[in-house]
Amino acid sequence: MAAQTTEAFADGLDQAFSWRRMEIEAMRTEVQRLNPDQLHRPYSRMILRSSVALLYAHWEGYSKQVLQAYLDYVAKRRLKYGELRSELVVTAMRPKLERMVVDMEFAKSFLGDLSKLESQRAQLPKRGVVDTGSNLRYKRFAGILAALGLDIAPFETRQHLIDVRLCDARNDIAHGGESVPDPNGVLELITIVVEMMSELSTQLSNAAAQSAYRASVEPTRTDDQSH
């Protein structure tokens, strides 16, 4: 998703979401087809367990893909530090701040030029910002959004779902546990994860279109919008 324009970025979001949503909907259909009287059978157990594992994979995979794409999109604006919102300034400065801790000469030089910072072109890191840690819990997700100047509020009520019903359940299955999720719980999880992916897509599309990465521009809340 190396998008140069706002339109190309939005199209990339749609394409990344589209194939995942089709696969998730196919998964929903398989769960709905299960016979309630045969949930103990190997096939039913396999469908339910694999559904949670695949659903988590789409949650992490999509989030990582589109958040990295947004960071790359902002980097391509080639803005100066003074033109970026404060969260992105901190993100851009992180490598320098970390170096200052261990390199006193660099720290002195950097602080001496601090007054010129606003007019310098920001260098956003290409790596290390959108780091899911292969376990995208709420706290990590919130940290990534904060680093990009995005709004975590629409996801705040989903913390337990993300951490327990999605991450913990997936980890148990992926590490060889034998837990079998309830079909109704899986169907609810599917609905909510699709909603979260849609919310993230909408927020990123709006942020790009409205230049929310710029200083003094707040990210638009998308509570009442749909993808």
C-alpha positions as semicolon CSV with decimal commas, in nm:
position;residue;x (nm);y (nm);z (nm)
1;M;0,000;0,000;0,000
2;A;0,258;0,256;-0,106
3;A;0,002;0,530;-0,173
4;Q;0,111;0,872;-0,293
5;T;-0,235;1,034;-0,306
6;T;-0,530;1,045;-0,068
7;E;-0,746;0,862;-0,321
8;A;-0,490;0,586;-0,367
9;F;-0,457;0,551;0,009
10;A;-0,835;0,516;0,052
11;D;-0,847;0,262;-0,231
12;G;-0,570;0,065;-0,064
13;L;-0,767;0,054;0,260
14;D;-1,072;-0,076;0,075
15;Q;-0,875;-0,344;-0,107
16;A;-0,702;-0,460;0,210
17;F;-1,037;-0,483;0,390
18;S;-1,237;-0,637;0,106
19;W;-1,066;-0,976;0,075
20;R;-1,042;-1,014;0,451
21;R;-1,410;-0,938;0,496
22;M;-1,507;-1,195;0,231
23;E;-1,303;-1,460;0,409
24;I;-1,450;-1,366;0,745
25;E;-1,804;-1,380;0,605
26;A;-1,733;-1,726;0,464
27;M;-1,618;-1,825;0,811
28;R;-1,939;-1,684;0,960
29;T;-2,144;-1,897;0,722
30;E;-1,960;-2,213;0,827
31;V;-2,021;-2,142;1,195
32;Q;-2,390;-2,075;1,131
33;R;-2,421;-2,410;0,952
34;L;-2,303;-2,611;1,251
35;N;-2,559;-2,846;1,406
36;P;-2,613;-2,745;1,771
37;D;-2,648;-3,113;1,860
38;Q;-2,311;-3,204;1,708
39;L;-2,080;-2,941;1,851
40;H;-1,878;-3,212;2,027
41;R;-1,776;-3,367;1,697
42;P;-1,426;-3,305;1,554
43;Y;-1,549;-3,109;1,251
44;S;-1,753;-2,867;1,462
45;R;-1,466;-2,822;1,707
46;M;-1,228;-2,756;1,418
47;I;-1,455;-2,490;1,266
48;L;-1,501;-2,307;1,596
49;R;-1,136;-2,320;1,699
50;S;-0,997;-2,227;1,359
51;S;-1,248;-1,942;1,332
52;V;-1,105;-1,770;1,638
53;A;-0,746;-1,821;1,521
54;L;-0,820;-1,688;1,172
55;L;-1,025;-1,398;1,308
56;Y;-0,732;-1,289;1,523
57;A;-0,501;-1,320;1,223
58;H;-0,720;-1,081;1,027
59;W;-0,744;-0,838;1,320
60;E;-0,368;-0,818;1,365
61;G;-0,284;-0,844;0,996
62;Y;-0,522;-0,573;0,886
63;S;-0,433;-0,336;1,170
64;K;-0,062;-0,374;1,105
65;Q;-0,101;-0,331;0,730
66;V;-0,317;-0,019;0,731
67;L;-0,148;0,157;1,024
68;Q;0,190;0,111;0,858
69;A;0,039;0,236;0,532
70;Y;-0,084;0,549;0,713
71;L;0,261;0,613;0,862
72;D;0,415;0,571;0,516
73;Y;0,154;0,803;0,367
74;V;0,232;1,074;0,622
75;A;0,605;1,030;0,565
76;K;0,551;1,088;0,194
77;R;0,404;1,434;0,272
78;R;0,763;1,533;0,358
79;L;0,649;1,781;0,622
80;K;0,864;1,977;0,862
81;Y;0,855;1,914;1,234
82;G;0,664;2,237;1,286
83;E;0,393;2,117;1,048
84;L;0,327;1,785;1,222
85;R;0,089;1,723;1,511
86;S;0,272;1,673;1,840
87;E;0,227;1,295;1,861
88;L;0,395;1,248;1,525
89;V;0,674;1,486;1,623
90;V;0,746;1,265;1,924
91;T;0,735;0,956;1,702
92;A;0,974;1,115;1,454
93;M;1,205;1,225;1,734
94;R;1,212;0,891;1,913
95;P;1,537;0,761;1,755
96;K;1,712;1,088;1,840
97;L;1,578;1,088;2,195
98;E;1,697;0,732;2,248
99;R;2,041;0,820;2,115
100;M;2,064;1,123;2,343
101;V;2,045;0,893;2,646
102;V;2,367;0,714;2,554
103;D;2,555;0,976;2,350
104;M;2,626;1,297;2,539
105;E;2,804;1,466;2,248
106;F;2,507;1,401;2,023
107;A;2,275;1,530;2,297
108;K;2,471;1,857;2,325
109;S;2,472;1,906;1,949
110;F;2,104;1,826;1,918
111;L;1,998;2,056;2,200
112;G;2,212;2,333;2,055
113;D;2,016;2,313;1,730
114;L;1,678;2,273;1,898
115;S;1,562;2,620;1,796
116;K;1,596;2,520;1,431
117;L;1,390;2,204;1,470
118;E;1,057;2,340;1,347
119;S;1,202;2,429;1,009
120;Q;1,369;2,091;0,957
121;R;1,207;1,812;0,758
122;A;1,071;1,543;0,986
123;Q;1,207;1,192;0,949
124;L;0,943;0,941;1,050
125;P;1,082;0,594;1,129
126;K;0,991;0,328;0,875
127;R;1,015;0,051;1,133
128;G;0,941;0,000;1,498
129;V;0,635;0,225;1,525
130;V;0,366;-0,017;1,407
131;D;0,493;-0,312;1,609
132;T;0,216;-0,556;1,699
133;G;0,450;-0,794;1,878
134;S;0,254;-1,081;1,718
135;N;0,003;-1,032;1,999
136;L;-0,209;-0,723;1,935
137;R;-0,362;-0,656;2,275
138;Y;-0,552;-0,339;2,353
139;K;-0,263;-0,161;2,527
140;R;-0,029;-0,217;2,235
141;F;-0,297;-0,117;1,984
142;A;-0,371;0,200;2,182
143;G;0,000;0,282;2,193
144;I;0,033;0,257;1,816
145;L;-0,270;0,478;1,761
146;A;-0,132;0,733;2,008
147;A;0,204;0,739;1,829
148;L;0,025;0,819;1,503
149;G;-0,201;1,086;1,655
150;L;-0,514;0,875;1,605
151;D;-0,822;0,836;1,825
152;I;-0,847;0,532;2,055
153;A;-1,186;0,636;2,198
154;P;-1,401;0,428;1,957
155;F;-1,218;0,114;2,073
156;E;-1,214;0,178;2,449
157;T;-1,520;-0,036;2,519
158;R;-1,358;-0,326;2,331
159;Q;-1,060;-0,373;2,563
160;H;-1,189;-0,690;2,730
161;L;-1,300;-0,836;2,399
162;I;-0,962;-0,771;2,236
163;D;-0,755;-0,899;2,527
164;V;-0,961;-1,194;2,650
165;R;-1,202;-1,313;2,385
166;L;-0,967;-1,255;2,093
167;C;-0,602;-1,259;2,203
168;D;-0,623;-1,501;2,497
169;A;-0,853;-1,738;2,308
170;R;-0,627;-1,734;2,002
171;N;-0,316;-1,787;2,212
172;D;-0,468;-2,088;2,385
173;I;-0,557;-2,246;2,052
174;A;-0,228;-2,155;1,883
175;H;-0,026;-2,299;2,173
176;G;-0,204;-2,632;2,168
177;G;-0,484;-2,579;2,418
178;E;-0,809;-2,769;2,367
179;S;-1,062;-2,497;2,445
180;V;-1,363;-2,480;2,213
181;P;-1,543;-2,144;2,190
182;D;-1,920;-2,118;2,194
183;P;-2,078;-2,075;1,846
184;N;-2,283;-1,772;1,949
185;G;-1,974;-1,618;2,103
186;V;-1,780;-1,675;1,782
187;L;-2,054;-1,515;1,573
188;E;-2,062;-1,212;1,804
189;L;-1,683;-1,190;1,790
190;I;-1,693;-1,197;1,410
191;T;-1,941;-0,909;1,402
192;I;-1,743;-0,694;1,642
193;V;-1,404;-0,757;1,481
194;V;-1,545;-0,658;1,141
195;E;-1,685;-0,344;1,303
196;M;-1,345;-0,260;1,455
197;M;-1,168;-0,313;1,125
198;S;-1,425;-0,092;0,953
199;E;-1,386;0,175;1,222
200;L;-1,010;0,173;1,181
201;S;-1,040;0,197;0,803
202;T;-1,282;0,489;0,826
203;Q;-1,067;0,676;1,077
204;L;-0,754;0,637;0,867
205;S;-0,933;0,742;0,549
206;N;-1,068;1,051;0,724
207;A;-0,730;1,132;0,879
208;A;-0,564;1,127;0,538
209;A;-0,842;1,324;0,366
210;Q;-0,853;1,589;0,640
211;S;-0,476;1,610;0,694
212;A;-0,522;1,515;1,059
213;Y;-0,148;1,451;1,077
214;R;-0,084;1,825;1,056
215;A;-0,037;2,048;1,359
216;S;-0,360;2,185;1,511
217;V;-0,584;1,944;1,316
218;E;-0,772;1,698;1,537
219;P;-0,858;1,347;1,411
220;T;-1,228;1,316;1,330
221;R;-1,438;1,095;1,558
222;T;-1,612;0,825;1,358
223;D;-1,867;0,698;1,609
224;D;-2,155;0,783;1,380
225;Q;-1,988;0,690;1,054
226;S;-1,958;0,357;0,882
227;H;-1,712;0,228;0,627
